[in-house]
Amino acid sequence: MSATVDTPAVLDSWVSFLRSHAAVTRQLNAELLHAHGLTLNDYEVMLLLAKAPGGKMRRVDLAESVLLTASGITRLLGGLERTGLVAKAVCQSDARVSYAELTPAGHERLRQASATHLAGIAELFTSRFSADELAQLGTLLSRLPMTGKACGGGEAGACGI
């Protein structure tokens, strides 16, 4: 049974969800930026590349995975390419297809940033709930559309957790 959207409790829950998400992601982003010069989006893309088969992904698939437009992923990857963390690779069988792949420097930066990111997740998120509450929250959030898609199909490991 679903609740009616116009009730104060439902609206309060929605606003609380939005504000909590914004606050946590803002703090995680700030920590990564300060310690490693990476945004949360940079980190997510690098993590997906590290976990991808063969260590690379088609740029169009990467954009879909992180919910960015084609121009958005081009801008993001451009910055990572300029800093030597990601390299552009061409498809030998189809010149229209290009890949993004993590460089050795990118793997090292991701390794370093992961410690910071996981510590932030622990402080800002997991420490606030019991194991049972986290399991329940995961179940509830899995009902939402697109849950997990941006993190590699819903596997917690794909999100660096």
CSV table of N, CA and C in Angstrom, one decimal:
chain,number,residue,atom,x,y,z
A,1,MET,N,0.8,-1.2,0.0
A,1,MET,CA,0.0,0.0,0.0
A,1,MET,C,0.9,1.2,0.0
A,2,SER,N,0.6,2.2,-0.9
A,2,SER,CA,1.4,3.4,-0.9
A,2,SER,C,0.7,4.5,-0.2
A,3,ALA,N,1.5,5.4,0.3
A,3,ALA,CA,1.0,6.6,1.1
A,3,ALA,C,0.7,7.7,0.1
A,4,THR,N,-0.3,8.5,0.5
A,4,THR,CA,-0.7,9.6,-0.4
A,4,THR,C,0.4,10.7,-0.2
A,5,VAL,N,0.8,11.3,-1.4
A,5,VAL,CA,1.9,12.2,-1.4
A,5,VAL,C,1.6,13.5,-0.6
A,6,ASP,N,0.4,13.9,-0.6
A,6,ASP,CA,0.1,15.2,0.0
A,6,ASP,C,0.0,15.2,1.6
A,7,THR,N,0.3,14.1,2.2
A,7,THR,CA,0.3,14.1,3.7
A,7,THR,C,1.6,14.7,4.2
A,8,PRO,N,1.5,15.4,5.3
A,8,PRO,CA,2.7,16.0,5.9
A,8,PRO,C,3.8,15.0,6.2
A,9,ALA,N,3.4,13.8,6.7
A,9,ALA,CA,4.5,12.8,7.1
A,9,ALA,C,5.2,12.4,5.8
A,10,VAL,N,4.5,12.2,4.7
A,10,VAL,CA,5.1,11.7,3.5
A,10,VAL,C,6.1,12.8,2.9
A,11,LEU,N,5.6,14.1,2.9
A,11,LEU,CA,6.4,15.2,2.5
A,11,LEU,C,7.6,15.4,3.4
A,12,ASP,N,7.4,15.2,4.7
A,12,ASP,CA,8.6,15.4,5.6
A,12,ASP,C,9.6,14.3,5.3
A,13,SER,N,9.1,13.0,5.1
A,13,SER,CA,10.1,11.9,4.8
A,13,SER,C,10.8,12.2,3.5
A,14,TRP,N,10.1,12.7,2.5
A,14,TRP,CA,10.8,13.0,1.2
A,14,TRP,C,11.8,14.1,1.3
A,15,VAL,N,11.5,15.2,2.0
A,15,VAL,CA,12.4,16.3,2.2
A,15,VAL,C,13.6,15.8,3.1
A,16,SER,N,13.4,15.0,4.1
A,16,SER,CA,14.5,14.4,4.9
A,16,SER,C,15.4,13.6,4.0
A,17,PHE,N,14.8,12.7,3.2
A,17,PHE,CA,15.6,11.9,2.3
A,17,PHE,C,16.5,12.8,1.4
A,18,LEU,N,15.9,13.8,0.8
A,18,LEU,CA,16.7,14.7,-0.1
A,18,LEU,C,17.8,15.5,0.6
A,19,ARG,N,17.5,16.0,1.7
A,19,ARG,CA,18.5,16.8,2.5
A,19,ARG,C,19.6,15.9,3.0
A,20,SER,N,19.2,14.7,3.5
A,20,SER,CA,20.3,13.8,4.0
A,20,SER,C,21.2,13.4,2.8
A,21,HIS,N,20.6,13.0,1.7
A,21,HIS,CA,21.4,12.6,0.5
A,21,HIS,C,22.3,13.8,0.1
A,22,ALA,N,21.8,15.0,0.1
A,22,ALA,CA,22.6,16.1,-0.3
A,22,ALA,C,23.7,16.4,0.7
A,23,ALA,N,23.4,16.3,1.9
A,23,ALA,CA,24.4,16.6,3.0
A,23,ALA,C,25.6,15.6,2.9
A,24,VAL,N,25.2,14.3,2.9
A,24,VAL,CA,26.2,13.2,2.9
A,24,VAL,C,27.0,13.3,1.6
A,25,THR,N,26.4,13.4,0.4
A,25,THR,CA,27.2,13.5,-0.8
A,25,THR,C,28.1,14.7,-0.9
A,26,ARG,N,27.6,15.8,-0.3
A,26,ARG,CA,28.4,17.1,-0.3
A,26,ARG,C,29.6,16.9,0.5
A,27,GLN,N,29.5,16.2,1.7
A,27,GLN,CA,30.6,16.0,2.6
A,27,GLN,C,31.6,15.0,2.0
A,28,LEU,N,31.1,13.9,1.4
A,28,LEU,CA,32.0,12.9,0.8
A,28,LEU,C,32.7,13.6,-0.4
A,29,ASN,N,32.1,14.4,-1.1
A,29,ASN,CA,32.7,15.1,-2.3
A,29,ASN,C,33.8,16.0,-1.7
A,30,ALA,N,33.5,16.8,-0.7
A,30,ALA,CA,34.5,17.7,-0.1
A,30,ALA,C,35.7,16.9,0.4
A,31,GLU,N,35.5,15.8,1.0
A,31,GLU,CA,36.7,15.0,1.6
A,31,GLU,C,37.5,14.5,0.4
A,32,LEU,N,36.9,14.0,-0.6
A,32,LEU,CA,37.7,13.5,-1.7
A,32,LEU,C,38.4,14.6,-2.5
A,33,LEU,N,37.8,15.7,-2.6
A,33,LEU,CA,38.4,16.8,-3.3
A,33,LEU,C,39.6,17.4,-2.5
A,34,HIS,N,39.4,17.5,-1.2
A,34,HIS,CA,40.5,18.1,-0.4
A,34,HIS,C,41.7,17.1,-0.3
A,35,ALA,N,41.4,15.8,-0.1
A,35,ALA,CA,42.5,14.9,0.1
A,35,ALA,C,43.1,14.4,-1.2
A,36,HIS,N,42.3,14.3,-2.3
A,36,HIS,CA,42.9,13.6,-3.4
A,36,HIS,C,42.6,14.4,-4.8
A,37,GLY,N,42.0,15.5,-4.7
A,37,GLY,CA,41.8,16.3,-5.9
A,37,GLY,C,40.7,15.6,-6.8
A,38,LEU,N,39.9,14.8,-6.3
A,38,LEU,CA,38.8,14.1,-7.1
A,38,LEU,C,37.4,14.5,-6.6
A,39,THR,N,36.5,14.6,-7.5
A,39,THR,CA,35.1,14.8,-7.1
A,39,THR,C,34.5,13.4,-6.8
A,40,LEU,N,33.4,13.4,-6.2
A,40,LEU,CA,32.7,12.1,-6.0
A,40,LEU,C,32.3,11.5,-7.4
A,41,ASN,N,32.0,12.3,-8.4
A,41,ASN,CA,31.7,11.7,-9.7
A,41,ASN,C,33.0,11.1,-10.3
A,42,ASP,N,34.1,11.8,-10.2
A,42,ASP,CA,35.4,11.3,-10.6
A,42,ASP,C,35.7,9.9,-10.0
A,43,TYR,N,35.5,9.9,-8.7
A,43,TYR,CA,35.8,8.6,-8.0
A,43,TYR,C,34.9,7.5,-8.5
A,44,GLU,N,33.6,7.8,-8.6
A,44,GLU,CA,32.7,6.8,-9.1
A,44,GLU,C,33.0,6.2,-10.5
A,45,VAL,N,33.4,7.1,-11.4
A,45,VAL,CA,33.8,6.7,-12.7
A,45,VAL,C,35.1,5.9,-12.6
A,46,MET,N,36.1,6.3,-11.9
A,46,MET,CA,37.3,5.5,-11.7
A,46,MET,C,37.0,4.2,-11.1
A,47,LEU,N,36.1,4.1,-10.1
A,47,LEU,CA,35.8,2.8,-9.5
A,47,LEU,C,35.1,1.9,-10.5
A,48,LEU,N,34.2,2.4,-11.3
A,48,LEU,CA,33.6,1.6,-12.3
A,48,LEU,C,34.6,1.1,-13.4
A,49,LEU,N,35.5,1.9,-13.8
A,49,LEU,CA,36.6,1.5,-14.7
A,49,LEU,C,37.4,0.4,-14.1
A,50,ALA,N,37.8,0.5,-12.8
A,50,ALA,CA,38.6,-0.4,-12.2
A,50,ALA,C,38.0,-1.8,-12.1
A,51,LYS,N,36.7,-1.8,-11.9
A,51,LYS,CA,35.9,-3.0,-11.8
A,51,LYS,C,35.4,-3.6,-13.1
A,52,ALA,N,35.5,-2.9,-14.2
A,52,ALA,CA,35.0,-3.3,-15.5
A,52,ALA,C,35.8,-4.4,-16.1
A,53,PRO,N,35.2,-5.3,-16.8
A,53,PRO,CA,35.9,-6.4,-17.5
A,53,PRO,C,37.0,-5.8,-18.4
A,54,GLY,N,38.2,-6.2,-18.3
A,54,GLY,CA,39.3,-5.7,-19.1
A,54,GLY,C,39.7,-4.4,-18.6
A,55,GLY,N,39.2,-3.8,-17.6
A,55,GLY,CA,39.6,-2.5,-17.0
A,55,GLY,C,39.2,-1.3,-17.9
A,56,LYS,N,38.2,-1.5,-18.8
A,56,LYS,CA,37.8,-0.4,-19.6
A,56,LYS,C,36.3,-0.5,-19.9
A,57,MET,N,35.7,0.6,-20.3
A,57,MET,CA,34.3,0.7,-20.6
A,57,MET,C,34.1,1.6,-21.8
A,58,ARG,N,33.1,1.3,-22.6
A,58,ARG,CA,32.7,2.2,-23.6
A,58,ARG,C,32.3,3.5,-23.0
A,59,ARG,N,32.6,4.6,-23.5
A,59,ARG,CA,32.3,5.9,-22.9
A,59,ARG,C,30.7,6.1,-22.8
A,60,VAL,N,30.0,5.6,-23.8
A,60,VAL,CA,28.6,5.7,-23.7
A,60,VAL,C,28.0,4.9,-22.6
A,61,ASP,N,28.5,3.7,-22.4
A,61,ASP,CA,28.1,2.9,-21.3
A,61,ASP,C,28.4,3.5,-19.9
A,62,LEU,N,29.6,4.1,-19.8
A,62,LEU,CA,30.0,4.8,-18.6
A,62,LEU,C,29.1,5.9,-18.3
A,63,ALA,N,28.7,6.7,-19.3
A,63,ALA,CA,27.8,7.8,-19.1
A,63,ALA,C,26.4,7.3,-18.5
A,64,GLU,N,25.9,6.2,-19.1
A,64,GLU,CA,24.7,5.6,-18.6
A,64,GLU,C,24.8,5.1,-17.2
A,65,SER,N,25.9,4.5,-16.9
A,65,SER,CA,26.1,4.0,-15.6
A,65,SER,C,26.2,5.0,-14.5
A,66,VAL,N,26.7,6.2,-14.8
A,66,VAL,CA,26.8,7.3,-13.8
A,66,VAL,C,25.7,8.3,-14.0
A,67,LEU,N,24.8,8.1,-14.9
A,67,LEU,CA,23.6,8.9,-15.1
A,67,LEU,C,24.0,10.3,-15.6
A,68,LEU,N,25.0,10.4,-16.5
A,68,LEU,CA,25.4,11.6,-17.1
A,68,LEU,C,25.1,11.6,-18.6
A,69,THR,N,25.0,12.8,-19.2
A,69,THR,CA,24.8,12.9,-20.6
A,69,THR,C,26.1,12.6,-21.3
A,70,ALA,N,26.0,12.5,-22.6
A,70,ALA,CA,27.3,12.3,-23.4
A,70,ALA,C,28.2,13.4,-23.2
A,71,SER,N,27.7,14.6,-23.2
A,71,SER,CA,28.6,15.8,-23.0
A,71,SER,C,29.1,15.8,-21.6
A,72,GLY,N,28.3,15.4,-20.6
A,72,GLY,CA,28.8,15.4,-19.2
A,72,GLY,C,29.9,14.4,-19.0
A,73,ILE,N,29.8,13.2,-19.6
A,73,ILE,CA,30.9,12.2,-19.4
A,73,ILE,C,32.1,12.7,-20.1
A,74,THR,N,31.9,13.3,-21.3
A,74,THR,CA,33.1,13.8,-22.0
A,74,THR,C,33.9,14.9,-21.2
A,75,ARG,N,33.1,15.8,-20.5
A,75,ARG,CA,33.8,16.8,-19.7
A,75,ARG,C,34.5,16.1,-18.5
A,76,LEU,N,33.8,15.2,-17.8
A,76,LEU,CA,34.4,14.5,-16.7
A,76,LEU,C,35.6,13.7,-17.1
A,77,LEU,N,35.5,12.9,-18.1
A,77,LEU,CA,36.7,12.1,-18.6
A,77,LEU,C,37.8,13.0,-19.1
A,78,GLY,N,37.5,14.2,-19.7
A,78,GLY,CA,38.5,15.1,-20.1
A,78,GLY,C,39.4,15.5,-19.0
A,79,GLY,N,38.8,15.9,-17.9
A,79,GLY,CA,39.6,16.2,-16.7
A,79,GLY,C,40.5,15.1,-16.2
A,80,LEU,N,39.9,13.9,-16.1
A,80,LEU,CA,40.7,12.8,-15.7
A,80,LEU,C,41.8,12.4,-16.7
A,81,GLU,N,41.5,12.6,-18.0
A,81,GLU,CA,42.6,12.3,-19.0
A,81,GLU,C,43.7,13.4,-18.9
A,82,ARG,N,43.3,14.6,-18.6
A,82,ARG,CA,44.4,15.7,-18.5
A,82,ARG,C,45.3,15.5,-17.4
A,83,THR,N,44.8,14.9,-16.3
A,83,THR,CA,45.6,14.6,-15.1
A,83,THR,C,46.3,13.2,-15.2
A,84,GLY,N,46.1,12.5,-16.3
A,84,GLY,CA,46.7,11.2,-16.4
A,84,GLY,C,46.1,10.0,-15.7
A,85,LEU,N,44.9,10.2,-15.2
A,85,LEU,CA,44.3,9.1,-14.4
A,85,LEU,C,43.5,8.2,-15.3
A,86,VAL,N,43.0,8.7,-16.4
A,86,VAL,CA,42.2,7.9,-17.4
A,86,VAL,C,42.8,8.1,-18.7
A,87,ALA,N,42.8,7.1,-19.6
A,87,ALA,CA,43.2,7.2,-21.0
A,87,ALA,C,42.1,6.8,-21.9
A,88,LYS,N,42.1,7.5,-23.0
A,88,LYS,CA,41.1,7.1,-24.1
A,88,LYS,C,41.7,6.0,-24.9
A,89,ALA,N,40.9,5.0,-25.2
A,89,ALA,CA,41.3,3.9,-26.1
A,89,ALA,C,40.3,3.8,-27.2
A,90,VAL,N,40.8,3.4,-28.4
A,90,VAL,CA,39.9,3.3,-29.5
A,90,VAL,C,39.6,1.8,-29.7
A,91,CYS,N,38.5,1.5,-30.3
A,91,CYS,CA,38.1,0.1,-30.6
A,91,CYS,C,38.7,-0.2,-31.9
A,92,GLN,N,39.5,-1.3,-32.0
A,92,GLN,CA,40.2,-1.7,-33.2
A,92,GLN,C,39.2,-2.1,-34.3
A,93,SER,N,38.1,-2.6,-33.9
A,93,SER,CA,37.1,-3.1,-34.9
A,93,SER,C,36.1,-2.1,-35.4
A,94,ASP,N,35.9,-1.0,-34.6
A,94,ASP,CA,34.9,0.0,-34.9
A,94,ASP,C,35.4,1.4,-34.5
A,95,ALA,N,35.9,2.2,-35.4
A,95,ALA,CA,36.5,3.5,-35.0
A,95,ALA,C,35.5,4.4,-34.4
A,96,ARG,N,34.2,4.1,-34.5
A,96,ARG,CA,33.2,5.0,-33.9
A,96,ARG,C,33.1,4.8,-32.4
A,97,VAL,N,33.6,3.7,-31.9
A,97,VAL,CA,33.6,3.4,-30.5
A,97,VAL,C,34.8,3.7,-29.8
A,98,SER,N,34.7,4.4,-28.7
A,98,SER,CA,35.9,4.7,-27.9
A,98,SER,C,35.7,4.3,-26.4
A,99,TYR,N,36.8,3.9,-25.8
A,99,TYR,CA,36.7,3.4,-24.5
A,99,TYR,C,37.5,4.4,-23.5
A,100,ALA,N,37.1,4.2,-22.3
A,100,ALA,CA,37.9,4.9,-21.2
A,100,ALA,C,38.5,3.8,-20.4
A,101,GLU,N,39.8,4.0,-20.0
A,101,GLU,CA,40.4,3.0,-19.2
A,101,GLU,C,41.3,3.7,-18.1
A,102,LEU,N,41.3,3.1,-17.0
A,102,LEU,CA,42.1,3.6,-15.9
A,102,LEU,C,43.6,3.4,-16.1
A,103,THR,N,44.4,4.4,-15.9
A,103,THR,CA,45.9,4.3,-16.1
A,103,THR,C,46.5,3.7,-14.8
A,104,PRO,N,47.7,3.3,-14.8
A,104,PRO,CA,48.4,2.9,-13.5
A,104,PRO,C,48.3,4.0,-12.5
A,105,ALA,N,48.5,5.3,-12.9
A,105,ALA,CA,48.4,6.4,-11.9
A,105,ALA,C,46.9,6.5,-11.4
A,106,GLY,N,46.0,6.2,-12.3
A,106,GLY,CA,44.6,6.2,-11.9
A,106,GLY,C,44.3,5.2,-10.8
A,107,HIS,N,44.8,4.0,-11.1
A,107,HIS,CA,44.6,2.9,-10.1
A,107,HIS,C,45.2,3.3,-8.7
A,108,GLU,N,46.4,3.9,-8.7
A,108,GLU,CA,47.0,4.3,-7.5
A,108,GLU,C,46.2,5.4,-6.8
A,109,ARG,N,45.7,6.4,-7.5
A,109,ARG,CA,44.9,7.4,-6.9
A,109,ARG,C,43.6,6.9,-6.4
A,110,LEU,N,43.0,5.9,-7.1
A,110,LEU,CA,41.8,5.3,-6.7
A,110,LEU,C,42.0,4.5,-5.4
A,111,ARG,N,43.1,3.8,-5.3
A,111,ARG,CA,43.4,3.1,-4.1
A,111,ARG,C,43.5,4.0,-2.9
A,112,GLN,N,44.2,5.1,-3.1
A,112,GLN,CA,44.4,6.1,-2.0
A,112,GLN,C,43.1,6.7,-1.6
A,113,ALA,N,42.3,7.1,-2.6
A,113,ALA,CA,41.0,7.8,-2.4
A,113,ALA,C,40.0,6.8,-1.7
A,114,SER,N,40.1,5.5,-2.0
A,114,SER,CA,39.1,4.6,-1.5
A,114,SER,C,39.2,4.6,0.1
A,115,ALA,N,40.3,4.7,0.6
A,115,ALA,CA,40.4,4.7,2.1
A,115,ALA,C,39.7,5.9,2.7
A,116,THR,N,39.9,7.1,2.1
A,116,THR,CA,39.2,8.3,2.5
A,116,THR,C,37.7,8.1,2.3
A,117,HIS,N,37.3,7.6,1.1
A,117,HIS,CA,35.9,7.5,0.8
A,117,HIS,C,35.2,6.5,1.8
A,118,LEU,N,35.8,5.4,2.0
A,118,LEU,CA,35.2,4.4,2.9
A,118,LEU,C,35.1,4.9,4.3
A,119,ALA,N,36.1,5.6,4.7
A,119,ALA,CA,36.1,6.2,6.1
A,119,ALA,C,34.9,7.2,6.2
A,120,GLY,N,34.7,8.0,5.1
A,120,GLY,CA,33.6,8.9,5.1
A,120,GLY,C,32.3,8.3,5.1
A,121,ILE,N,32.1,7.2,4.4
A,121,ILE,CA,30.9,6.4,4.4
A,121,ILE,C,30.6,5.9,5.8
A,122,ALA,N,31.6,5.3,6.4
A,122,ALA,CA,31.5,4.8,7.8
A,122,ALA,C,31.0,5.9,8.7
A,123,GLU,N,31.7,7.0,8.7
A,123,GLU,CA,31.4,8.1,9.6
A,123,GLU,C,30.0,8.7,9.3
A,124,LEU,N,29.7,9.0,8.1
A,124,LEU,CA,28.4,9.7,7.8
A,124,LEU,C,27.2,8.9,7.6
A,125,PHE,N,27.4,7.6,7.3
A,125,PHE,CA,26.3,6.7,7.0
A,125,PHE,C,26.2,5.5,7.9
A,126,THR,N,27.1,4.5,7.7
A,126,THR,CA,26.9,3.2,8.3
A,126,THR,C,27.0,3.3,9.9
A,127,SER,N,27.7,4.2,10.4
A,127,SER,CA,27.8,4.4,11.9
A,127,SER,C,26.5,4.8,12.5
A,128,ARG,N,25.6,5.3,11.7
A,128,ARG,CA,24.3,5.9,12.2
A,128,ARG,C,23.2,4.8,12.3
A,129,PHE,N,23.5,3.6,11.8
A,129,PHE,CA,22.5,2.6,11.8
A,129,PHE,C,23.1,1.3,12.3
A,130,SER,N,22.2,0.4,12.8
A,130,SER,CA,22.5,-0.9,13.2
A,130,SER,C,22.6,-1.8,11.9
A,131,ALA,N,23.2,-3.0,12.1
A,131,ALA,CA,23.3,-3.9,10.9
A,131,ALA,C,21.9,-4.2,10.4
A,132,ASP,N,20.9,-4.4,11.3
A,132,ASP,CA,19.6,-4.7,10.8
A,132,ASP,C,18.9,-3.5,10.1
A,133,GLU,N,19.2,-2.3,10.7
A,133,GLU,CA,18.6,-1.1,10.0
A,133,GLU,C,19.2,-0.9,8.6
A,134,LEU,N,20.5,-1.2,8.5
A,134,LEU,CA,21.2,-1.0,7.2
A,134,LEU,C,20.6,-2.0,6.2
A,135,ALA,N,20.3,-3.3,6.6
A,135,ALA,CA,19.7,-4.3,5.8
A,135,ALA,C,18.3,-3.8,5.4
A,136,GLN,N,17.6,-3.3,6.3
A,136,GLN,CA,16.2,-2.9,6.0
A,136,GLN,C,16.2,-1.7,5.1
A,137,LEU,N,17.1,-0.8,5.3
A,137,LEU,CA,17.2,0.4,4.5
A,137,LEU,C,17.6,0.0,3.0
A,138,GLY,N,18.5,-0.9,2.9
A,138,GLY,CA,18.9,-1.4,1.6
A,138,GLY,C,17.7,-2.1,0.9
A,139,THR,N,16.9,-2.8,1.6
A,139,THR,CA,15.7,-3.4,1.0
A,139,THR,C,14.7,-2.4,0.6
A,140,LEU,N,14.5,-1.4,1.4
A,140,LEU,CA,13.5,-0.3,1.1
A,140,LEU,C,14.0,0.5,-0.1
A,141,LEU,N,15.3,0.9,-0.1
A,141,LEU,CA,15.8,1.7,-1.2
A,141,LEU,C,15.8,0.9,-2.6
A,142,SER,N,15.9,-0.4,-2.5
A,142,SER,CA,15.9,-1.2,-3.7
A,142,SER,C,14.6,-1.1,-4.5
A,143,ARG,N,13.6,-0.6,-3.9
A,143,ARG,CA,12.3,-0.4,-4.5
A,143,ARG,C,12.3,0.8,-5.4
A,144,LEU,N,13.2,1.7,-5.2
A,144,LEU,CA,13.2,2.9,-6.0
A,144,LEU,C,13.8,2.7,-7.4
A,145,PRO,N,13.3,3.4,-8.4
A,145,PRO,CA,13.8,3.3,-9.7
A,145,PRO,C,15.3,3.6,-9.8
A,146,MET,N,16.0,2.9,-10.7
A,146,MET,CA,17.5,3.2,-11.0
A,146,MET,C,18.4,2.8,-9.8
A,147,THR,N,17.9,2.3,-8.7
A,147,THR,CA,18.7,2.0,-7.6
A,147,THR,C,19.8,1.0,-8.0
A,148,GLY,N,21.0,1.3,-7.8
A,148,GLY,CA,22.1,0.4,-8.1
A,148,GLY,C,22.7,0.5,-9.5
A,149,LYS,N,21.9,1.0,-10.4
A,149,LYS,CA,22.4,1.0,-11.8
A,149,LYS,C,23.6,1.8,-11.9
A,150,ALA,N,23.7,3.0,-11.3
A,150,ALA,CA,24.9,3.8,-11.4
A,150,ALA,C,26.1,3.2,-10.7
A,151,CYS,N,25.8,2.2,-9.9
A,151,CYS,CA,26.9,1.6,-9.1
A,151,CYS,C,27.2,0.2,-9.6
A,152,GLY,N,26.9,-0.1,-10.8
A,152,GLY,CA,27.3,-1.4,-11.4
A,152,GLY,C,26.2,-2.5,-11.1
A,153,GLY,N,25.0,-2.2,-11.2
A,153,GLY,CA,24.0,-3.2,-11.1
A,153,GLY,C,23.5,-3.6,-9.8
A,154,GLY,N,23.8,-2.8,-8.8
A,154,GLY,CA,23.3,-3.0,-7.5
A,154,GLY,C,24.2,-3.8,-6.5
A,155,GLU,N,25.3,-4.2,-7.0
A,155,GLU,CA,26.2,-4.9,-6.1
A,155,GLU,C,26.9,-3.9,-5.3
A,156,ALA,N,26.9,-4.2,-3.9
A,156,ALA,CA,27.5,-3.2,-3.0
A,156,ALA,C,29.0,-3.0,-3.3
A,157,GLY,N,29.7,-4.1,-3.7
A,157,GLY,CA,31.1,-4.0,-4.0
A,157,GLY,C,31.4,-3.1,-5.2
A,158,ALA,N,30.5,-2.9,-6.1
A,158,ALA,CA,30.7,-2.1,-7.2
A,158,ALA,C,30.7,-0.6,-6.8
A,159,CYS,N,30.2,-0.3,-5.7
A,159,CYS,CA,30.2,1.1,-5.2
A,159,CYS,C,31.3,1.3,-4.2
A,160,GLY,N,32.2,0.4,-4.0
A,160,GLY,CA,33.3,0.6,-3.1
A,160,GLY,C,32.9,0.5,-1.7
A,161,ILE,N,31.8,-0.2,-1.4
A,161,ILE,CA,31.4,-0.4,0.0
A,161,ILE,C,31.8,-1.7,0.5
